[in-house]
């Protein structure tokens, strides 16, 4: 009798675990926005420029899509990346190219997508990545925004 109860309990808990896995894998992509400013640069940059990144992220496929617009920069944009791992106020190396590598003439808006590596996806989901738009006058970055996906997704 105890074996039968154990088997039923195993089946119930196994089914619940499988249902939880399926619901996570089938979670809908989330869309959110990231403001880009010179004040978020490290160190801060005095600029009349600003921008906005509209992102969509699908955790089940690790695909991030972007549409990034900017204006008012002090000089032409030269490149843009996702950097990480870094919390707000910290710097890190580029992880994902937003613009075409080697193309130093970048115009707004920038659209594209990438599939994140498993490690990059963990950084992204934890809020440990930022977007940086680099310019001729500010090669380390003129505007920046911390990527903070909505919680609970």
Short mmCIF file of N, CA and C in Angstrom, two decimals, residues 1-146:
data_model
loop_
_atom_site.label_atom_id
_atom_site.label_comp_id
_atom_site.label_asym_id
_atom_site.label_seq_id
_atom_site.Cartn_x
_atom_site.Cartn_y
_atom_site.Cartn_z
N UNK A 1 0.83 -1.19 0.00
CA UNK A 1 0.00 0.00 0.00
C UNK A 1 0.87 1.25 0.00
N UNK A 2 1.95 1.30 0.79
CA UNK A 2 2.80 2.49 0.85
C UNK A 2 3.51 2.70 -0.48
N UNK A 3 3.78 1.59 -1.21
CA UNK A 3 4.42 1.73 -2.52
C UNK A 3 3.47 2.41 -3.49
N UNK A 4 2.22 2.09 -3.44
CA UNK A 4 1.21 2.68 -4.32
C UNK A 4 1.08 4.18 -4.03
N UNK A 5 1.10 4.55 -2.77
CA UNK A 5 1.02 5.96 -2.40
C UNK A 5 2.28 6.70 -2.87
N UNK A 6 3.43 6.08 -2.72
CA UNK A 6 4.68 6.69 -3.17
C UNK A 6 4.66 6.91 -4.68
N UNK A 7 4.14 5.91 -5.42
CA UNK A 7 4.09 6.05 -6.88
C UNK A 7 3.14 7.18 -7.27
N UNK A 8 2.01 7.27 -6.59
CA UNK A 8 1.05 8.35 -6.89
C UNK A 8 1.67 9.71 -6.57
N UNK A 9 2.33 9.80 -5.45
CA UNK A 9 2.96 11.07 -5.06
C UNK A 9 4.02 11.46 -6.08
N UNK A 10 4.80 10.47 -6.51
CA UNK A 10 5.83 10.74 -7.53
C UNK A 10 5.19 11.25 -8.82
N UNK A 11 4.10 10.60 -9.22
CA UNK A 11 3.43 11.02 -10.46
C UNK A 11 2.84 12.42 -10.32
N UNK A 12 2.25 12.73 -9.19
CA UNK A 12 1.67 14.06 -8.98
C UNK A 12 2.77 15.12 -9.00
N UNK A 13 3.82 14.92 -8.22
CA UNK A 13 4.91 15.91 -8.16
C UNK A 13 5.64 16.00 -9.49
N UNK A 14 5.81 14.88 -10.16
CA UNK A 14 6.45 14.89 -11.48
C UNK A 14 5.61 15.66 -12.48
N UNK A 15 4.31 15.46 -12.43
CA UNK A 15 3.41 16.19 -13.32
C UNK A 15 3.43 17.69 -13.06
N UNK A 16 3.45 18.06 -11.77
CA UNK A 16 3.52 19.47 -11.42
C UNK A 16 4.83 20.09 -11.90
N UNK A 17 5.91 19.36 -11.73
CA UNK A 17 7.21 19.87 -12.18
C UNK A 17 7.22 20.04 -13.70
N UNK A 18 6.67 19.08 -14.41
CA UNK A 18 6.61 19.17 -15.87
C UNK A 18 5.72 20.34 -16.30
N UNK A 19 4.60 20.52 -15.63
CA UNK A 19 3.70 21.63 -15.96
C UNK A 19 4.40 22.96 -15.73
N UNK A 20 5.16 23.07 -14.64
CA UNK A 20 5.91 24.30 -14.37
C UNK A 20 6.95 24.56 -15.43
N UNK A 21 7.63 23.52 -15.89
CA UNK A 21 8.64 23.67 -16.94
C UNK A 21 7.98 24.10 -18.24
N UNK A 22 6.86 23.49 -18.58
CA UNK A 22 6.18 23.85 -19.82
C UNK A 22 5.67 25.28 -19.77
N UNK A 23 5.14 25.71 -18.63
CA UNK A 23 4.63 27.08 -18.57
C UNK A 23 5.78 28.08 -18.67
N UNK A 24 6.95 27.79 -18.12
CA UNK A 24 8.10 28.68 -18.27
C UNK A 24 8.55 28.72 -19.71
N UNK A 25 8.63 27.56 -20.35
CA UNK A 25 9.09 27.50 -21.73
C UNK A 25 8.11 28.18 -22.68
N UNK A 26 6.84 28.20 -22.31
CA UNK A 26 5.84 28.79 -23.17
C UNK A 26 5.50 30.23 -22.77
N UNK A 27 6.26 30.81 -21.83
CA UNK A 27 6.01 32.18 -21.41
C UNK A 27 6.11 33.11 -22.60
N UNK A 28 5.22 34.06 -22.63
CA UNK A 28 5.21 35.01 -23.75
C UNK A 28 6.41 35.94 -23.68
N UNK A 29 6.90 36.36 -24.82
CA UNK A 29 7.98 37.35 -24.82
C UNK A 29 7.52 38.62 -24.10
N UNK A 30 8.46 39.30 -23.47
CA UNK A 30 8.16 40.54 -22.76
C UNK A 30 8.75 41.70 -23.52
N UNK A 31 8.02 42.80 -23.55
CA UNK A 31 8.48 44.03 -24.19
C UNK A 31 8.64 45.10 -23.12
N UNK A 32 9.68 45.89 -23.25
CA UNK A 32 9.92 46.96 -22.30
C UNK A 32 10.83 48.00 -22.93
N UNK A 33 10.96 49.14 -22.27
CA UNK A 33 11.77 50.23 -22.80
C UNK A 33 12.89 50.59 -21.84
N UNK A 34 13.99 51.06 -22.43
CA UNK A 34 15.16 51.47 -21.66
C UNK A 34 15.53 52.89 -22.10
N UNK A 35 15.44 53.88 -21.20
CA UNK A 35 15.88 55.23 -21.55
C UNK A 35 17.41 55.30 -21.59
N UNK A 36 17.95 56.05 -22.55
CA UNK A 36 19.40 56.20 -22.71
C UNK A 36 19.76 57.66 -22.46
N UNK A 37 20.68 57.90 -21.52
CA UNK A 37 21.09 59.27 -21.19
C UNK A 37 22.60 59.32 -20.93
N UNK A 38 23.13 60.52 -21.01
CA UNK A 38 24.54 60.73 -20.68
C UNK A 38 24.79 60.59 -19.19
N UNK A 39 23.79 60.88 -18.37
CA UNK A 39 23.95 60.79 -16.92
C UNK A 39 24.21 59.37 -16.46
N UNK A 40 23.79 58.36 -17.25
CA UNK A 40 24.01 56.97 -16.87
C UNK A 40 25.40 56.47 -17.25
N UNK A 41 26.13 57.25 -18.07
CA UNK A 41 27.50 56.86 -18.44
C UNK A 41 28.37 56.86 -17.19
N UNK A 42 29.44 56.09 -17.21
CA UNK A 42 30.38 56.05 -16.09
C UNK A 42 31.77 56.35 -16.64
N UNK A 43 32.31 57.56 -16.36
CA UNK A 43 31.68 58.67 -15.64
C UNK A 43 30.61 59.34 -16.50
N UNK A 44 29.72 60.13 -15.86
CA UNK A 44 28.64 60.78 -16.59
C UNK A 44 29.17 61.70 -17.70
N UNK A 45 28.39 61.80 -18.77
CA UNK A 45 28.74 62.63 -19.92
C UNK A 45 27.72 63.76 -20.02
N UNK A 46 28.21 65.00 -20.14
CA UNK A 46 27.33 66.14 -20.38
C UNK A 46 26.98 66.14 -21.86
N UNK A 47 25.73 65.89 -22.19
CA UNK A 47 25.30 65.82 -23.58
C UNK A 47 23.84 66.24 -23.68
N UNK A 48 23.49 66.91 -24.76
CA UNK A 48 22.07 67.17 -25.00
C UNK A 48 21.38 65.93 -25.59
N UNK A 49 22.17 64.91 -25.90
CA UNK A 49 21.65 63.71 -26.54
C UNK A 49 20.88 62.82 -25.58
N UNK A 50 19.98 62.05 -26.16
CA UNK A 50 19.23 61.05 -25.39
C UNK A 50 18.72 60.01 -26.37
N UNK A 51 18.20 58.94 -25.82
CA UNK A 51 17.68 57.88 -26.67
C UNK A 51 16.70 57.00 -25.93
N UNK A 52 16.16 56.06 -26.66
CA UNK A 52 15.21 55.12 -26.10
C UNK A 52 15.38 53.78 -26.82
N UNK A 53 15.46 52.72 -26.05
CA UNK A 53 15.56 51.37 -26.61
C UNK A 53 14.27 50.63 -26.32
N UNK A 54 13.60 50.19 -27.38
CA UNK A 54 12.42 49.34 -27.23
C UNK A 54 12.90 47.92 -27.46
N UNK A 55 12.79 47.11 -26.40
CA UNK A 55 13.30 45.74 -26.43
C UNK A 55 12.16 44.73 -26.28
N UNK A 56 12.33 43.58 -26.90
CA UNK A 56 11.47 42.43 -26.68
C UNK A 56 12.39 41.25 -26.41
N UNK A 57 12.07 40.50 -25.36
CA UNK A 57 12.91 39.37 -24.97
C UNK A 57 12.07 38.13 -24.77
N UNK A 58 12.50 37.04 -25.38
CA UNK A 58 11.84 35.73 -25.24
C UNK A 58 12.79 34.82 -24.48
N UNK A 59 12.49 34.57 -23.21
CA UNK A 59 13.36 33.76 -22.36
C UNK A 59 13.47 32.32 -22.84
N UNK A 60 12.43 31.82 -23.49
CA UNK A 60 12.47 30.42 -23.93
C UNK A 60 13.45 30.21 -25.08
N UNK A 61 13.66 31.23 -25.90
CA UNK A 61 14.59 31.12 -27.03
C UNK A 61 15.86 31.94 -26.82
N UNK A 62 15.86 32.79 -25.80
CA UNK A 62 16.96 33.71 -25.48
C UNK A 62 17.16 34.76 -26.59
N UNK A 63 16.10 35.04 -27.35
CA UNK A 63 16.19 36.03 -28.44
C UNK A 63 15.76 37.40 -27.91
N UNK A 64 16.63 38.38 -28.14
CA UNK A 64 16.31 39.77 -27.83
C UNK A 64 16.24 40.53 -29.15
N UNK A 65 15.19 41.34 -29.29
CA UNK A 65 15.07 42.21 -30.45
C UNK A 65 15.08 43.65 -29.96
N UNK A 66 15.55 44.56 -30.82
CA UNK A 66 15.66 45.95 -30.40
C UNK A 66 15.31 46.90 -31.53
N UNK A 67 14.82 48.06 -31.09
CA UNK A 67 14.64 49.22 -31.94
C UNK A 67 15.09 50.39 -31.09
N UNK A 68 16.25 50.94 -31.41
CA UNK A 68 16.88 51.97 -30.60
C UNK A 68 16.92 53.27 -31.39
N UNK A 69 16.35 54.31 -30.81
CA UNK A 69 16.38 55.62 -31.44
C UNK A 69 17.15 56.58 -30.53
N UNK A 70 17.80 57.55 -31.16
CA UNK A 70 18.56 58.55 -30.41
C UNK A 70 18.63 59.83 -31.21
N UNK A 71 18.88 60.93 -30.51
CA UNK A 71 19.01 62.23 -31.17
C UNK A 71 19.80 63.17 -30.26
N UNK A 72 20.28 64.26 -30.86
CA UNK A 72 20.96 65.31 -30.09
C UNK A 72 22.36 64.98 -29.64
N UNK A 73 22.97 63.92 -30.17
CA UNK A 73 24.32 63.54 -29.75
C UNK A 73 25.32 64.63 -30.18
N UNK A 74 26.44 64.72 -29.48
CA UNK A 74 27.42 65.77 -29.76
C UNK A 74 28.24 65.52 -31.01
N UNK A 75 28.19 64.30 -31.52
CA UNK A 75 28.90 63.94 -32.76
C UNK A 75 28.25 62.67 -33.30
N UNK A 76 28.63 62.25 -34.52
CA UNK A 76 28.01 61.05 -35.08
C UNK A 76 28.23 59.80 -34.21
N UNK A 77 27.18 58.99 -34.15
CA UNK A 77 27.28 57.70 -33.46
C UNK A 77 28.20 56.79 -34.27
N UNK A 78 29.03 56.02 -33.57
CA UNK A 78 29.98 55.13 -34.24
C UNK A 78 29.68 53.66 -34.03
N UNK A 79 29.04 53.31 -32.92
CA UNK A 79 28.71 51.92 -32.64
C UNK A 79 27.82 51.86 -31.40
N UNK A 80 27.19 50.69 -31.22
CA UNK A 80 26.37 50.45 -30.03
C UNK A 80 26.45 48.98 -29.67
N UNK A 81 26.40 48.72 -28.35
CA UNK A 81 26.51 47.35 -27.84
C UNK A 81 25.64 47.16 -26.60
N UNK A 82 25.42 45.88 -26.28
CA UNK A 82 25.02 45.47 -24.93
C UNK A 82 26.34 45.16 -24.22
N UNK A 83 26.53 45.73 -23.04
CA UNK A 83 27.73 45.47 -22.24
C UNK A 83 27.33 44.68 -20.99
N UNK A 84 28.26 43.92 -20.43
CA UNK A 84 27.98 43.21 -19.20
C UNK A 84 29.12 42.28 -18.81
N UNK A 85 29.08 41.71 -17.64
CA UNK A 85 28.09 41.97 -16.60
C UNK A 85 28.43 43.25 -15.83
N UNK A 86 27.41 44.06 -15.60
CA UNK A 86 27.62 45.30 -14.85
C UNK A 86 26.29 45.82 -14.32
N UNK A 87 26.31 46.14 -13.06
CA UNK A 87 25.17 46.82 -12.45
C UNK A 87 25.26 48.30 -12.83
N UNK A 88 24.20 49.04 -12.57
CA UNK A 88 24.22 50.48 -12.81
C UNK A 88 25.41 51.09 -12.08
N UNK A 89 26.12 52.00 -12.74
CA UNK A 89 27.26 52.66 -12.13
C UNK A 89 28.58 51.93 -12.32
N UNK A 90 28.55 50.79 -12.98
CA UNK A 90 29.76 50.01 -13.25
C UNK A 90 29.93 49.86 -14.76
N UNK A 91 31.16 49.67 -15.20
CA UNK A 91 31.46 49.45 -16.62
C UNK A 91 31.83 48.00 -16.87
N UNK A 92 31.61 47.57 -18.11
CA UNK A 92 31.96 46.22 -18.52
C UNK A 92 32.25 46.22 -20.01
N UNK A 93 32.76 45.13 -20.47
CA UNK A 93 33.10 44.97 -21.89
C UNK A 93 31.84 44.71 -22.72
N UNK A 94 31.91 44.99 -24.03
CA UNK A 94 30.79 44.67 -24.91
C UNK A 94 30.55 43.15 -24.93
N UNK A 95 29.28 42.78 -24.95
CA UNK A 95 28.88 41.37 -25.04
C UNK A 95 28.19 41.07 -26.36
N UNK A 96 27.32 41.98 -26.80
CA UNK A 96 26.53 41.78 -28.02
C UNK A 96 26.58 43.07 -28.83
N UNK A 97 26.98 42.96 -30.08
CA UNK A 97 26.98 44.12 -30.98
C UNK A 97 25.55 44.42 -31.40
N UNK A 98 25.14 45.67 -31.23
CA UNK A 98 23.83 46.13 -31.68
C UNK A 98 23.94 46.64 -33.11
N UNK A 99 25.07 47.29 -33.40
CA UNK A 99 25.34 47.76 -34.75
C UNK A 99 26.23 46.76 -35.46
N UNK A 100 26.37 46.93 -36.75
CA UNK A 100 27.23 46.04 -37.52
C UNK A 100 28.70 46.31 -37.17
N UNK A 101 29.39 45.28 -36.75
CA UNK A 101 30.79 45.40 -36.36
C UNK A 101 31.61 45.92 -37.55
N UNK A 102 32.40 46.98 -37.30
CA UNK A 102 33.24 47.55 -38.33
C UNK A 102 32.61 48.72 -39.06
N UNK A 103 31.28 48.87 -38.99
CA UNK A 103 30.60 50.00 -39.62
C UNK A 103 30.60 51.16 -38.63
N UNK A 104 31.34 52.22 -38.94
CA UNK A 104 31.48 53.35 -38.01
C UNK A 104 30.51 54.49 -38.32
N UNK A 105 29.53 54.25 -39.18
CA UNK A 105 28.50 55.25 -39.48
C UNK A 105 27.16 54.69 -39.06
N UNK A 106 26.67 55.15 -37.93
CA UNK A 106 25.45 54.62 -37.34
C UNK A 106 24.39 55.71 -37.34
N UNK A 107 23.22 55.39 -37.85
CA UNK A 107 22.12 56.34 -37.84
C UNK A 107 20.95 55.77 -37.04
N UNK A 108 20.15 56.67 -36.53
CA UNK A 108 18.97 56.30 -35.76
C UNK A 108 17.79 56.14 -36.71
N UNK A 109 16.96 55.14 -36.50
CA UNK A 109 16.97 54.11 -35.47
C UNK A 109 17.82 52.91 -35.87
N UNK A 110 18.17 52.12 -34.87
CA UNK A 110 18.91 50.88 -35.06
C UNK A 110 17.97 49.74 -34.70
N UNK A 111 17.76 48.82 -35.62
CA UNK A 111 16.89 47.67 -35.36
C UNK A 111 17.67 46.39 -35.58
N UNK A 112 17.34 45.37 -34.82
CA UNK A 112 17.99 44.08 -35.01
C UNK A 112 17.57 43.08 -33.95
N UNK A 113 18.25 41.96 -33.95
CA UNK A 113 18.00 40.92 -32.95
C UNK A 113 19.22 40.04 -32.81
N UNK A 114 19.27 39.33 -31.69
CA UNK A 114 20.36 38.39 -31.44
C UNK A 114 19.85 37.30 -30.51
N UNK A 115 20.46 36.13 -30.63
CA UNK A 115 20.21 35.05 -29.68
C UNK A 115 21.34 35.09 -28.67
N UNK A 116 20.98 35.31 -27.40
CA UNK A 116 21.98 35.40 -26.34
C UNK A 116 22.50 34.02 -25.97
N UNK A 117 23.76 33.96 -25.60
CA UNK A 117 24.31 32.72 -25.06
C UNK A 117 23.62 32.46 -23.72
N UNK A 118 23.68 31.23 -23.20
CA UNK A 118 23.06 30.97 -21.89
C UNK A 118 23.61 31.90 -20.80
N UNK A 119 24.93 32.15 -20.78
CA UNK A 119 25.50 33.05 -19.76
C UNK A 119 25.03 34.48 -19.96
N UNK A 120 24.99 34.95 -21.21
CA UNK A 120 24.52 36.30 -21.48
C UNK A 120 23.04 36.45 -21.14
N UNK A 121 22.26 35.41 -21.37
CA UNK A 121 20.83 35.45 -21.03
C UNK A 121 20.65 35.61 -19.52
N UNK A 122 21.45 34.93 -18.73
CA UNK A 122 21.37 35.08 -17.27
C UNK A 122 21.68 36.51 -16.86
N UNK A 123 22.74 37.09 -17.46
CA UNK A 123 23.08 38.49 -17.18
C UNK A 123 21.94 39.42 -17.55
N UNK A 124 21.41 39.21 -18.75
CA UNK A 124 20.32 40.05 -19.27
C UNK A 124 19.12 39.99 -18.33
N UNK A 125 18.70 38.79 -17.98
CA UNK A 125 17.52 38.60 -17.13
C UNK A 125 17.73 39.16 -15.73
N UNK A 126 18.98 39.19 -15.25
CA UNK A 126 19.29 39.70 -13.92
C UNK A 126 19.43 41.22 -13.88
N UNK A 127 19.38 41.88 -15.05
CA UNK A 127 19.57 43.33 -15.08
C UNK A 127 21.02 43.73 -15.03
N UNK A 128 21.92 42.81 -15.41
CA UNK A 128 23.35 43.07 -15.36
C UNK A 128 23.94 43.40 -16.73
N UNK A 129 23.12 43.96 -17.62
CA UNK A 129 23.60 44.43 -18.92
C UNK A 129 23.13 45.87 -19.11
N UNK A 130 23.87 46.59 -19.92
CA UNK A 130 23.44 47.93 -20.30
C UNK A 130 23.69 48.14 -21.78
N UNK A 131 22.94 49.09 -22.34
CA UNK A 131 23.11 49.49 -23.74
C UNK A 131 23.95 50.75 -23.75
N UNK A 132 24.91 50.79 -24.65
CA UNK A 132 25.79 51.94 -24.76
C UNK A 132 25.87 52.37 -26.22
N UNK A 133 25.64 53.65 -26.49
CA UNK A 133 25.81 54.22 -27.83
C UNK A 133 27.08 55.08 -27.78
N UNK A 134 28.05 54.70 -28.58
CA UNK A 134 29.34 55.37 -28.64
C UNK A 134 29.32 56.42 -29.76
N UNK A 135 30.07 57.50 -29.58
CA UNK A 135 30.15 58.55 -30.60
C UNK A 135 31.61 58.92 -30.85
N UNK A 136 31.80 59.70 -31.91
CA UNK A 136 33.15 60.16 -32.24
C UNK A 136 33.74 60.98 -31.09
N UNK A 137 32.95 61.89 -30.51
CA UNK A 137 33.43 62.72 -29.40
C UNK A 137 33.54 61.95 -28.08
N UNK A 138 32.76 60.90 -27.94
CA UNK A 138 32.74 60.10 -26.71
C UNK A 138 32.90 58.62 -27.06
N UNK A 139 34.14 58.22 -27.39
CA UNK A 139 34.35 56.85 -27.84
C UNK A 139 34.04 55.78 -26.79
N UNK A 140 34.02 56.15 -25.51
CA UNK A 140 33.67 55.19 -24.46
C UNK A 140 32.16 55.11 -24.26
N UNK A 141 31.43 55.98 -24.93
CA UNK A 141 29.97 55.99 -24.83
C UNK A 141 29.46 57.36 -24.48
N UNK A 142 28.40 57.78 -25.18
CA UNK A 142 27.78 59.08 -24.90
C UNK A 142 26.47 58.94 -24.16
N UNK A 143 25.68 57.93 -24.52
CA UNK A 143 24.43 57.66 -23.80
C UNK A 143 24.36 56.18 -23.46
N UNK A 144 23.72 55.93 -22.34
CA UNK A 144 23.69 54.57 -21.81
C UNK A 144 22.37 54.35 -21.09
N UNK A 145 21.94 53.07 -21.03
CA UNK A 145 20.75 52.71 -20.27
C UNK A 145 20.87 51.30 -19.72
N UNK A 146 20.55 51.14 -18.45
CA UNK A 146 20.60 49.83 -17.80
C UNK A 146 19.40 49.01 -18.23
#
